[in-house]
PDB file of C-alpha atoms in Angstrom:
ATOM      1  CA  UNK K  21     -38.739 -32.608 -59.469  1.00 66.00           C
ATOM      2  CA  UNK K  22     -40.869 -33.694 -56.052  1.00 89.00           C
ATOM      3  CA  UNK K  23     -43.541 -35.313 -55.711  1.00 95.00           C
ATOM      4  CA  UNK K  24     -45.606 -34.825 -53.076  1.00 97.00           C
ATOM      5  CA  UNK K  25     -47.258 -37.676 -50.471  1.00 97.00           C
ATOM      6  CA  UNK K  26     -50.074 -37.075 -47.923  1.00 98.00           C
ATOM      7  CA  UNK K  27     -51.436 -38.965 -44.982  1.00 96.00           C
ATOM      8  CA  UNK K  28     -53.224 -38.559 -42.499  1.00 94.00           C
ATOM      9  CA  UNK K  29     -50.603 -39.220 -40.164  1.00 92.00           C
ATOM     10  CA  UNK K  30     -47.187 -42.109 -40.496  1.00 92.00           C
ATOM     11  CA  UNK K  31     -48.959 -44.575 -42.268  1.00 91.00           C
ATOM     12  CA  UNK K  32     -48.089 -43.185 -45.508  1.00 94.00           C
ATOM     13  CA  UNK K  33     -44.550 -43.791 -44.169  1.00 95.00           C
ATOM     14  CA  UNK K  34     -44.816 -46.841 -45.609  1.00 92.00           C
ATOM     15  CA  UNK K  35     -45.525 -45.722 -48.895  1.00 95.00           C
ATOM     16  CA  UNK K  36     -42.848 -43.314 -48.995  1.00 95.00           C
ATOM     17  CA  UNK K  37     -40.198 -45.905 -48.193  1.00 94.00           C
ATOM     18  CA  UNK K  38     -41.305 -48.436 -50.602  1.00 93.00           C
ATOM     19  CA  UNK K  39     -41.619 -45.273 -53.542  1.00 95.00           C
ATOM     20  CA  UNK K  40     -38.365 -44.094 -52.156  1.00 94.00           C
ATOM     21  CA  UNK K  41     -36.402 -47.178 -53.284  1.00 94.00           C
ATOM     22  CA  UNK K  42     -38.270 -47.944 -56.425  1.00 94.00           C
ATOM     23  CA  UNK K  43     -37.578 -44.557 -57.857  1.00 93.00           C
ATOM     24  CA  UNK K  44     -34.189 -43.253 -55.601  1.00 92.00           C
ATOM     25  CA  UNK K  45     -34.008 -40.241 -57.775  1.00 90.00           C
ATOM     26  CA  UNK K  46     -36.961 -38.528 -57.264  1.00 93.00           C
ATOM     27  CA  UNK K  47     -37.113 -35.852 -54.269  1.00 94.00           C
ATOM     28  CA  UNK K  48     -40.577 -36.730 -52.066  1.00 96.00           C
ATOM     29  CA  UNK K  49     -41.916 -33.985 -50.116  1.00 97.00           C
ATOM     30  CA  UNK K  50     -44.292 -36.052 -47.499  1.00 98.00           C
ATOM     31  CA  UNK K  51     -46.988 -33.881 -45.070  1.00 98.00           C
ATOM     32  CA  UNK K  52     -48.449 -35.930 -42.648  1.00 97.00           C
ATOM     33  CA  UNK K  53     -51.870 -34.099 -40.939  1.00 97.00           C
ATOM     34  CA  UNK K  54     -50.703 -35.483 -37.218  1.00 95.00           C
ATOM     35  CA  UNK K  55     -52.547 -32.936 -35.656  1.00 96.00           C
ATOM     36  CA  UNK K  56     -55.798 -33.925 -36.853  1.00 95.00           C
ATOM     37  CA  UNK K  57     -55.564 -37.627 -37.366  1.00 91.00           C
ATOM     38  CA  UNK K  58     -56.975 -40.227 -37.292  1.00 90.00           C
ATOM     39  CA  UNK K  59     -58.943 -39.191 -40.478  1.00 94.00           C
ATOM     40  CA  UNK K  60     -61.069 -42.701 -40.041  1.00 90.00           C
ATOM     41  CA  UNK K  61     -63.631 -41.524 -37.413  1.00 89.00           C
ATOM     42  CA  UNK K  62     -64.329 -37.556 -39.402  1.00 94.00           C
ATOM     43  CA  UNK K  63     -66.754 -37.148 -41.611  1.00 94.00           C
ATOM     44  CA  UNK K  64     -66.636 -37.339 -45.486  1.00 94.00           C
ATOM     45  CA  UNK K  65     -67.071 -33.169 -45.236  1.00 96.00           C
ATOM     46  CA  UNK K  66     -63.762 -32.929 -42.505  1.00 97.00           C
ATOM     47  CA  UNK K  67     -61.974 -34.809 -44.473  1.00 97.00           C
ATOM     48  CA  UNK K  68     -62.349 -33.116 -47.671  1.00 97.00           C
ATOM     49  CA  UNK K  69     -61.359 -29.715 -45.958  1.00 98.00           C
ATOM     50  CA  UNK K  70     -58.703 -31.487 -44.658  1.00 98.00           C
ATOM     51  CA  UNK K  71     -57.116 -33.241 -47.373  1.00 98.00           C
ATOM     52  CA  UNK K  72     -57.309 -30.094 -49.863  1.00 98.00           C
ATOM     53  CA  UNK K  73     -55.495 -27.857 -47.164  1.00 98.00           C
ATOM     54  CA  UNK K  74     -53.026 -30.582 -47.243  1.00 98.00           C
ATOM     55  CA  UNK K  75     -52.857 -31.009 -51.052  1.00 98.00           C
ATOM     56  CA  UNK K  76     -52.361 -27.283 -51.629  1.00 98.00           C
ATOM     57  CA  UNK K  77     -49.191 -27.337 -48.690  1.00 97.00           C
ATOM     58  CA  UNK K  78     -48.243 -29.818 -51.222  1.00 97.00           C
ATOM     59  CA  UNK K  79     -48.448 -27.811 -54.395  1.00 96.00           C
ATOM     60  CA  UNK K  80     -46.764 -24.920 -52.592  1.00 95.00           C
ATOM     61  CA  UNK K  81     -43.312 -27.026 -52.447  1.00 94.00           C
ATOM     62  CA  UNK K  82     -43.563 -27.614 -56.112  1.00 92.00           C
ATOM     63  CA  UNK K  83     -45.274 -30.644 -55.838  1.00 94.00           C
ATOM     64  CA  UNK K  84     -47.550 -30.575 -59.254  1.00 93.00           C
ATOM     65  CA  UNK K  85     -48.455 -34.212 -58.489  1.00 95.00           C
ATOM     66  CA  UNK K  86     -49.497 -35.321 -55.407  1.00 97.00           C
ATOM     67  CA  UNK K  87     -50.084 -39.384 -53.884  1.00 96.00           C
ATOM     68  CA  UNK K  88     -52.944 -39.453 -50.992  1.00 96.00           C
ATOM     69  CA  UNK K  89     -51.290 -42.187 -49.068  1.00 95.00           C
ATOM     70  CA  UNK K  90     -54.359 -42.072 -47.168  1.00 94.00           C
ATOM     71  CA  UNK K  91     -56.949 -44.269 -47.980  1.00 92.00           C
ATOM     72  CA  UNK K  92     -59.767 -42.437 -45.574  1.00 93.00           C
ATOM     73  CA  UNK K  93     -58.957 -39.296 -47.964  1.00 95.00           C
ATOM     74  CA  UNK K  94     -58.536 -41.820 -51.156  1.00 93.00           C
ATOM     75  CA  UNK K  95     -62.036 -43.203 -50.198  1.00 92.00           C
ATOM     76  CA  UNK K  96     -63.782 -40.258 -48.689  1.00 92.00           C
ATOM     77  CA  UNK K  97     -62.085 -36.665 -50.808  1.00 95.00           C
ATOM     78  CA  UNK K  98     -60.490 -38.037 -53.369  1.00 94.00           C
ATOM     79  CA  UNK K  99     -63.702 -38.372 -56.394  1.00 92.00           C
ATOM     80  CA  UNK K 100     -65.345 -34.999 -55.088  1.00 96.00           C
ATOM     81  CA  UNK K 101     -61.403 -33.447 -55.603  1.00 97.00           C
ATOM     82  CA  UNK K 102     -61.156 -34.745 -59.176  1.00 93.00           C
ATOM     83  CA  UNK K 103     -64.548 -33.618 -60.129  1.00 94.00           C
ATOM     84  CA  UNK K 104     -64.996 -30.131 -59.104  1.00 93.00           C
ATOM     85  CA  UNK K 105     -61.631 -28.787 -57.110  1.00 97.00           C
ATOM     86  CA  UNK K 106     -57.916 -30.029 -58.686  1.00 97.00           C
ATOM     87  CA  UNK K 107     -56.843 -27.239 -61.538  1.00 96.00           C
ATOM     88  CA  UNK K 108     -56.239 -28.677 -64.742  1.00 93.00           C
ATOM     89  CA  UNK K 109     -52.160 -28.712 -64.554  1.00 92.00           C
ATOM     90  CA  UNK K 110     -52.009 -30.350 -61.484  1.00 95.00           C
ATOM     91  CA  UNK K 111     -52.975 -34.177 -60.218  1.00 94.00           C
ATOM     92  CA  UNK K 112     -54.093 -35.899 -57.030  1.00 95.00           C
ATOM     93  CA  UNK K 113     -53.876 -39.823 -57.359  1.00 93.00           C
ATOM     94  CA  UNK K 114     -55.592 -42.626 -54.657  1.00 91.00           C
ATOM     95  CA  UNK K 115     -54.478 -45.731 -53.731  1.00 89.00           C
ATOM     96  CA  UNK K 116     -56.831 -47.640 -54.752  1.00 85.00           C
ATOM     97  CA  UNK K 117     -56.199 -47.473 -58.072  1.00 83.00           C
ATOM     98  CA  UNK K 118     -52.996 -49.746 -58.219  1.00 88.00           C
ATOM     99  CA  UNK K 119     -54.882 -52.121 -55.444  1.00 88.00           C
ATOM    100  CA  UNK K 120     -57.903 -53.035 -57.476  1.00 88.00           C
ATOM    101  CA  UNK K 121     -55.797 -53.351 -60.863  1.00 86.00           C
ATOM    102  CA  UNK K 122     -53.669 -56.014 -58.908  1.00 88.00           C
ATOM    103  CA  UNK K 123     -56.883 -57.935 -58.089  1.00 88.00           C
ATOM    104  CA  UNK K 124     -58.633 -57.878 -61.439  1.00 87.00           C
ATOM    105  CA  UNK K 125     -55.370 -57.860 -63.280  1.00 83.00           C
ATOM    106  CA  UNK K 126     -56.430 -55.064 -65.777  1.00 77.00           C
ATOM    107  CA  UNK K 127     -54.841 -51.897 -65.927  1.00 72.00           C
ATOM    108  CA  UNK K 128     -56.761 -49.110 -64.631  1.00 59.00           C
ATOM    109  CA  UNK K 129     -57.085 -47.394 -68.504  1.00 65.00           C
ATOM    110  CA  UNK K 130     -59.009 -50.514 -69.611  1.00 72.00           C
ATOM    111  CA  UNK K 131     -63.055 -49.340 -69.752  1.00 71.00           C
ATOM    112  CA  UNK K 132     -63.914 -52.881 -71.449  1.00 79.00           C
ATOM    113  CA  UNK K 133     -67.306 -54.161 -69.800  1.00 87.00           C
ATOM    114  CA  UNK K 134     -66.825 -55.669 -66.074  1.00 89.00           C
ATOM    115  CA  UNK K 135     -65.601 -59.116 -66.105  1.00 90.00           C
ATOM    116  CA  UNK K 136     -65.001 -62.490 -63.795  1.00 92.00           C
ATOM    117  CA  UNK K 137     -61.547 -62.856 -61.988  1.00 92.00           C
ATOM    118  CA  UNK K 138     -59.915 -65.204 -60.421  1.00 91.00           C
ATOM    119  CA  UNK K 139     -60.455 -63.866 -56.732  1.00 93.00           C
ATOM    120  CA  UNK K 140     -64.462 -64.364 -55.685  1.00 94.00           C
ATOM    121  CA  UNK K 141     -64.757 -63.873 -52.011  1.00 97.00           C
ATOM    122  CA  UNK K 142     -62.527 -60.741 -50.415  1.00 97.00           C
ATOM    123  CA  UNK K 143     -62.193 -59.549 -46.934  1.00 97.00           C
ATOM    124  CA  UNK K 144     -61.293 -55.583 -47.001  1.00 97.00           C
ATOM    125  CA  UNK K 145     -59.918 -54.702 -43.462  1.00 97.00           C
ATOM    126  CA  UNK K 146     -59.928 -50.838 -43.209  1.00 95.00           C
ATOM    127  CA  UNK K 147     -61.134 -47.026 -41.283  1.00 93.00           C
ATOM    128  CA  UNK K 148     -64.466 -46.470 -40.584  1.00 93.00           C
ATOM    129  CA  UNK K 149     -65.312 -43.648 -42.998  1.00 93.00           C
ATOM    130  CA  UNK K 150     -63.167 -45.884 -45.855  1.00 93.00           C
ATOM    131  CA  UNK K 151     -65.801 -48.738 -45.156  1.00 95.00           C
ATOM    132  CA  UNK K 152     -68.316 -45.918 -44.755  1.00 93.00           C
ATOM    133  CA  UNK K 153     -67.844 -44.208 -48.376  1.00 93.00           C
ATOM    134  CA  UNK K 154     -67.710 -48.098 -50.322  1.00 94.00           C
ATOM    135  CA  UNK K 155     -65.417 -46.643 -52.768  1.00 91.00           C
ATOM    136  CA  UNK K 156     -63.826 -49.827 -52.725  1.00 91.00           C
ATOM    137  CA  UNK K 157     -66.618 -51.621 -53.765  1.00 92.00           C
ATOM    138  CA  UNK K 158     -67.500 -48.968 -56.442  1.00 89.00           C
ATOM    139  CA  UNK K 159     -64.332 -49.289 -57.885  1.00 86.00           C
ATOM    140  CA  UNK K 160     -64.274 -52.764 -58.227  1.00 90.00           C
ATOM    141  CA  UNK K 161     -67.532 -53.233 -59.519  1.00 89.00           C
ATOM    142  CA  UNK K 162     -66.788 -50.922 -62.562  1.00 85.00           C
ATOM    143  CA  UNK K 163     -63.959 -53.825 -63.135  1.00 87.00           C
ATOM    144  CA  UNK K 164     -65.380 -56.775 -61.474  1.00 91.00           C
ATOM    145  CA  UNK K 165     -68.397 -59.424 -61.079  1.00 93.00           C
ATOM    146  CA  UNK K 166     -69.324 -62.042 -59.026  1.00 92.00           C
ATOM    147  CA  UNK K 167     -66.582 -60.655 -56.174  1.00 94.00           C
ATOM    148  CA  UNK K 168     -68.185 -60.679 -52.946  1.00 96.00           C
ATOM    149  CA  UNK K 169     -66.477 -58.035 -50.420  1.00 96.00           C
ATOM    150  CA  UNK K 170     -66.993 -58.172 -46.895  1.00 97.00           C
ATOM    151  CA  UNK K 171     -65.591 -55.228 -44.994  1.00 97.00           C
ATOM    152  CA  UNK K 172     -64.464 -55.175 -41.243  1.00 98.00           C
ATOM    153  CA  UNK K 173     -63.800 -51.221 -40.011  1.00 97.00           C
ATOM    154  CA  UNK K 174     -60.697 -51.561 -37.663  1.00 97.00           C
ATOM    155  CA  UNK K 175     -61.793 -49.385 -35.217  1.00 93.00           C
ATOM    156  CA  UNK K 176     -58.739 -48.298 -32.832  1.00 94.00           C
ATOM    157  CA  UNK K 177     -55.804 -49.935 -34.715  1.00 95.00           C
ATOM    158  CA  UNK K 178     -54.214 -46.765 -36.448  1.00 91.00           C
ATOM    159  CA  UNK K 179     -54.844 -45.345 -32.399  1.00 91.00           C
ATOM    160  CA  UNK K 180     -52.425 -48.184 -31.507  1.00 93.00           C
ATOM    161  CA  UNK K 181     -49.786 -47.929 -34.278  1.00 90.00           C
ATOM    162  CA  UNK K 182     -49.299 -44.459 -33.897  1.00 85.00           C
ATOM    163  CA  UNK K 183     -49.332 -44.643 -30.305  1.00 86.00           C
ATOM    164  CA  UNK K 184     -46.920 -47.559 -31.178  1.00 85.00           C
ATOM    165  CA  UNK K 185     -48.432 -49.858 -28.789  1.00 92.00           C
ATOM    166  CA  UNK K 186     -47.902 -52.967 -30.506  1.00 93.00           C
ATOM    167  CA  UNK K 187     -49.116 -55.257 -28.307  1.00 97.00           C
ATOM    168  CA  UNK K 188     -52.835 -53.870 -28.202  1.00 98.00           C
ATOM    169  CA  UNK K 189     -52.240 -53.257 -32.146  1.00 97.00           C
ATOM    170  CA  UNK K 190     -51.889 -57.076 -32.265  1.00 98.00           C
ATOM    171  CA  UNK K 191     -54.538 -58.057 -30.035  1.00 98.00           C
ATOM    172  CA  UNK K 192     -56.468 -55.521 -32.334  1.00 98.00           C
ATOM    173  CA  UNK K 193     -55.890 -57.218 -35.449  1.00 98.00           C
ATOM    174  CA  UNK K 194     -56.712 -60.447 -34.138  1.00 98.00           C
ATOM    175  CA  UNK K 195     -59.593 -59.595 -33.004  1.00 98.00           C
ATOM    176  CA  UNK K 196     -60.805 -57.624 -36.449  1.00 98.00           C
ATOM    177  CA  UNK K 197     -59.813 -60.684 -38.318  1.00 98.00           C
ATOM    178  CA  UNK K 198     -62.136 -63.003 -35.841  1.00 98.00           C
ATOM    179  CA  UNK K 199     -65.212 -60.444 -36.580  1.00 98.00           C
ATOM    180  CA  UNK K 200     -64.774 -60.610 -40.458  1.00 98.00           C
ATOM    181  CA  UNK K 201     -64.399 -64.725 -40.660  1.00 97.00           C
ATOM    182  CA  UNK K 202     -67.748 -64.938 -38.458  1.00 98.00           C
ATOM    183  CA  UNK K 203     -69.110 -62.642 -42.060  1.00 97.00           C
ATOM    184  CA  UNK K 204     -66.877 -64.623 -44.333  1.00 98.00           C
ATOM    185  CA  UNK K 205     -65.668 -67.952 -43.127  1.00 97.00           C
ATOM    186  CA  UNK K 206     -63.250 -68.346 -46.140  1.00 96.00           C
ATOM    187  CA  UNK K 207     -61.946 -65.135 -47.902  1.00 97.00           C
ATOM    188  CA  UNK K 208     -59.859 -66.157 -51.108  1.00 95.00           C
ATOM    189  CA  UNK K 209     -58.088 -62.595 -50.498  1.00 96.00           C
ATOM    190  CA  UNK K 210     -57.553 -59.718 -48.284  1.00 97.00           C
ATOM    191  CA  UNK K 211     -57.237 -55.669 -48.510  1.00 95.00           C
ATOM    192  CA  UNK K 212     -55.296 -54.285 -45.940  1.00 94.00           C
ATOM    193  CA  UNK K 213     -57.059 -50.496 -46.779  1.00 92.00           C
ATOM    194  CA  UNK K 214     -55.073 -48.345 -44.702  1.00 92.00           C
ATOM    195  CA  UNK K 215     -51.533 -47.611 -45.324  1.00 89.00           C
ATOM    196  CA  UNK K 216     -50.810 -48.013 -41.743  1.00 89.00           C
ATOM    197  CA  UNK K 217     -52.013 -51.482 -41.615  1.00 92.00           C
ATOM    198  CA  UNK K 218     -48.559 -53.444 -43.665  1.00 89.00           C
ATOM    199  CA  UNK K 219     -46.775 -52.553 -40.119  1.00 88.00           C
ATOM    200  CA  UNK K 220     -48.972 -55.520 -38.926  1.00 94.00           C
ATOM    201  CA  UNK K 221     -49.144 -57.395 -42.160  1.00 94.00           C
ATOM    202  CA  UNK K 222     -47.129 -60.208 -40.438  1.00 96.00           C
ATOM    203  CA  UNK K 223     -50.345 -60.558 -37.718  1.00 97.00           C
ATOM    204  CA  UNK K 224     -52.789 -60.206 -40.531  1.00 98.00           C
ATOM    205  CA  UNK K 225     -51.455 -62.956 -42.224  1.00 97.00           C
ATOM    206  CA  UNK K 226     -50.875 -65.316 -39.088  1.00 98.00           C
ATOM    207  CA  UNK K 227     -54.727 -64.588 -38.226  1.00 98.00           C
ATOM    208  CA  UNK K 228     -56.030 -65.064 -41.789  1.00 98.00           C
ATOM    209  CA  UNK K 229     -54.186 -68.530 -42.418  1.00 97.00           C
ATOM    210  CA  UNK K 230     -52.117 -69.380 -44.878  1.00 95.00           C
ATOM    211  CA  UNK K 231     -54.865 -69.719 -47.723  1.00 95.00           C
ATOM    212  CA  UNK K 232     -55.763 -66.404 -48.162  1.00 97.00           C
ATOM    213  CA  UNK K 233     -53.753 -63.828 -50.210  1.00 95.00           C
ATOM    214  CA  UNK K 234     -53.250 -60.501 -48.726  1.00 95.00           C
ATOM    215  CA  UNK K 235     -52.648 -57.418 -50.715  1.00 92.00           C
ATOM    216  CA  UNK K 236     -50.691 -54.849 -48.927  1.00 82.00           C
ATOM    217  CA  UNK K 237     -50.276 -51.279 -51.003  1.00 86.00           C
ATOM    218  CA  UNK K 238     -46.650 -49.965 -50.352  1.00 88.00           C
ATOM    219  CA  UNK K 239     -45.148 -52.076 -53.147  1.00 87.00           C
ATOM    220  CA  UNK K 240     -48.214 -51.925 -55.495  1.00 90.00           C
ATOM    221  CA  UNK K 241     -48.474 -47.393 -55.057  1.00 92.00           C
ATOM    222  CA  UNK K 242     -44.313 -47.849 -55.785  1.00 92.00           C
ATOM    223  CA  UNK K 243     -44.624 -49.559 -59.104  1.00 90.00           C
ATOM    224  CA  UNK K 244     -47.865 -47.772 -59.894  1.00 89.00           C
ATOM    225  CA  UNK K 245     -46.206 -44.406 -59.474  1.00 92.00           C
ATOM    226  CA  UNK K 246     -43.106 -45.238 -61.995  1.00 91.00           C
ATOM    227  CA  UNK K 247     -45.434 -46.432 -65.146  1.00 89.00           C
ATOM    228  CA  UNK K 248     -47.109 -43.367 -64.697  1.00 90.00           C
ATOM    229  CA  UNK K 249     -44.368 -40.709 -64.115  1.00 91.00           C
ATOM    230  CA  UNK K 250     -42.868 -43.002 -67.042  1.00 90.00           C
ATOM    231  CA  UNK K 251     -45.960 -41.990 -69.176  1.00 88.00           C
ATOM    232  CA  UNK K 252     -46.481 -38.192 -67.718  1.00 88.00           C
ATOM    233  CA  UNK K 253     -42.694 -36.996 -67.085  1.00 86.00           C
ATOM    234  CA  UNK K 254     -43.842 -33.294 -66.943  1.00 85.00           C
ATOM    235  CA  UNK K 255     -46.051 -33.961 -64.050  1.00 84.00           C
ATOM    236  CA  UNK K 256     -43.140 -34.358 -61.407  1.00 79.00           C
ATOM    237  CA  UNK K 257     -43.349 -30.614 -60.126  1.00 72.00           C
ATOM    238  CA  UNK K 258     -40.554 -27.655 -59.554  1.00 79.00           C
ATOM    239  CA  UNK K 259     -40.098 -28.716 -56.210  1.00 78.00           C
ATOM    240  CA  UNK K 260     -35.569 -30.031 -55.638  1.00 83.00           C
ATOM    241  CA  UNK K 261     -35.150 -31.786 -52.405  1.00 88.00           C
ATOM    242  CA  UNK K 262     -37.013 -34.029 -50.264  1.00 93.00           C
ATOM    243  CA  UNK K 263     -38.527 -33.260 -46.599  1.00 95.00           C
ATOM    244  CA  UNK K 264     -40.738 -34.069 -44.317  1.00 98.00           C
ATOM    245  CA  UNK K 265     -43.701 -31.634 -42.939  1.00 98.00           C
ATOM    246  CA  UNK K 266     -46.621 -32.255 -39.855  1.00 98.00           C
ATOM    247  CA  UNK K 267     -49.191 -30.151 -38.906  1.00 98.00           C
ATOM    248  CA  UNK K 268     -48.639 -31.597 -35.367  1.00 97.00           C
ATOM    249  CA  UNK K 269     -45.416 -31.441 -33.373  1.00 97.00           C
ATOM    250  CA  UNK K 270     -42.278 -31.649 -35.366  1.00 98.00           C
ATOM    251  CA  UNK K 271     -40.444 -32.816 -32.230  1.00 97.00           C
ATOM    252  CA  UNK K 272     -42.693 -35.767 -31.394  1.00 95.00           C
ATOM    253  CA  UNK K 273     -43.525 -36.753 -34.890  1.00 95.00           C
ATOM    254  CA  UNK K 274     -39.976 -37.168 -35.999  1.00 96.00           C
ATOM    255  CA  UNK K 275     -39.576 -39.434 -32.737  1.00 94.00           C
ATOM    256  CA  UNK K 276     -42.706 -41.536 -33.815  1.00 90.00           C
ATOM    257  CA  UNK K 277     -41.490 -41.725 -37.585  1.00 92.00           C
ATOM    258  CA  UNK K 278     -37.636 -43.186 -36.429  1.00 92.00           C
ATOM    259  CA  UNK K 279     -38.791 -45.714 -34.367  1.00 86.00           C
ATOM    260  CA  UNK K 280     -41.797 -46.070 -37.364  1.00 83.00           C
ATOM    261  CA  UNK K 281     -39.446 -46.620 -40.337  1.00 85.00           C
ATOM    262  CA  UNK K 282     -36.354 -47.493 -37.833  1.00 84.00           C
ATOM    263  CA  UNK K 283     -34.049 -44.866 -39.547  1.00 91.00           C
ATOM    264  CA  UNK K 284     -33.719 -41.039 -38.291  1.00 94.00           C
ATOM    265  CA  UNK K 285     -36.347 -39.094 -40.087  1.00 95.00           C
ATOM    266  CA  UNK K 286     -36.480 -34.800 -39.084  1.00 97.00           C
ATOM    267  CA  UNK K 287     -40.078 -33.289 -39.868  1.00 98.00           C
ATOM    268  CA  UNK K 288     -40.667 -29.486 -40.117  1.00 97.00           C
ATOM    269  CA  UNK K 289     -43.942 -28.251 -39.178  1.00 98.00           C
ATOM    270  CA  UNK K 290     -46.112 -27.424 -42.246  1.00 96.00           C
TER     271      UNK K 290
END
């Protein structure tokens, strides 16, 4: 019954613990790429190697339906997957998706005619290649008018949260948050659009000001995830227990991912 979850590295962490306690039944399998992250500064053609390798590890442990916790791959891989490269009894899902229905407030199923929401001016703080590919602002737009995005790429901060230099990771934050209010003086809301970004959500919001709304994905992916394994039961795959796989070194990673998640976490190497 696994399901699998991908990232580039631990910032899909995140996702898995907030999926972990909303459904505590299902087995995760979780591959993080550490040997080749960060995914943010590779091109859209890298990443779509990468990601599919990844994806197929996945499948191979029973995994029918895999979550890129990733939103470089999300952004980058993820339509070009869909279109031309995921067999029909298997399924890849973003996480975008359960981001954008949270700011129009339409479920992603709805194709009626792009409307006006509440939100008109948001700041998306994310990779380079996400802001790069715009599938943020594609997505929305099919949903959306009148929403004026403003993206700031966060160049260095999954570097420093990996690294788990916190310090710099702050200074880093602050200082992405100063670029993108010099764009957009007064963002209604804000993306974080990386999954390793809610480990600083606490500095986002500090820098940002209390006026401005900030959508972090663990939590939205977690509810996402049980409507649709609640709609498409015989997607959860063969796969029976849960685990933890890197391409990097199992040793160092499963260091990184206690002192990530602060509980003791073992990865195999993939």
């Amino acid at each position: 019954m696994a399901v699998g979850i991908f990232d580039s590295g631990l910032g899909g962490l995140t996702v898995l613990d907030a999926v972990s306690k909303r459904l505590p039944d299902v087995p995760f399998v979780y591959l993080g790429d550490n040997a080749h992250a960060p995914y943010g500064v590779r091109d859209a053609e890298d990443i779509f190697n990468l990601t599919t390798w990844s994806v197929e590890r996945l499948w191979a442990e029973g995994c029918d339906l895999v979550i890129l916790a990733c939103n470089t791959a999300s952004a980058a891989a993820l339509r070009r997957m869909q279109e031309s490269w995921i067999p029909k009894d298997k399924r890849v899902l973003g996480v975008f998706v359960p981001l954008i229905e949270a700011l129009t407030e339409r479920q992603w199923g709805d194709n009626s005619p792009p409307r006006e929401v509440a939100v008109k001016h948001v700041a998306l703080f994310a990779t380079p290649a996400t802001v790069r590919s715009r599938a943020f602002q594609r997505e929305l737009a099919f949903r959306a008018v009148g929403v004026d995005v403003e993206a700031q790429a966060c160049g260095g901060l999954v570097d420093a949260i990996e690294d788990g230099d916190m310090i710099l990771a702050d200074a880093l934050v602050r200082s992405h948050v100063d670029a993108l209010k010099r764009k957009m003086p007064d963002p209604d809301a804000a993306i974080l659009g990386c999954t390793h970004y809610p480990l600083m959500e606490d500095i986002f919001r500090d820098a940002l000001g209390d006026d401005v709304k900030v959508y972090s994905q663990a939590t939205l992916v977690a509810e996402s995830l049980a409507d649709y394994l609640e709609r498409h039961p015989q997607m959860v795959g063969s796969g029976t227990e849960s685990k933890f796989l890197t391409t990097g070194d199992p040793k160092k990673v499963s260091g990184q991912a206690t002192q990530f998640l602060r509980r003791q976490i073992t990865f195999e190497k993939a």
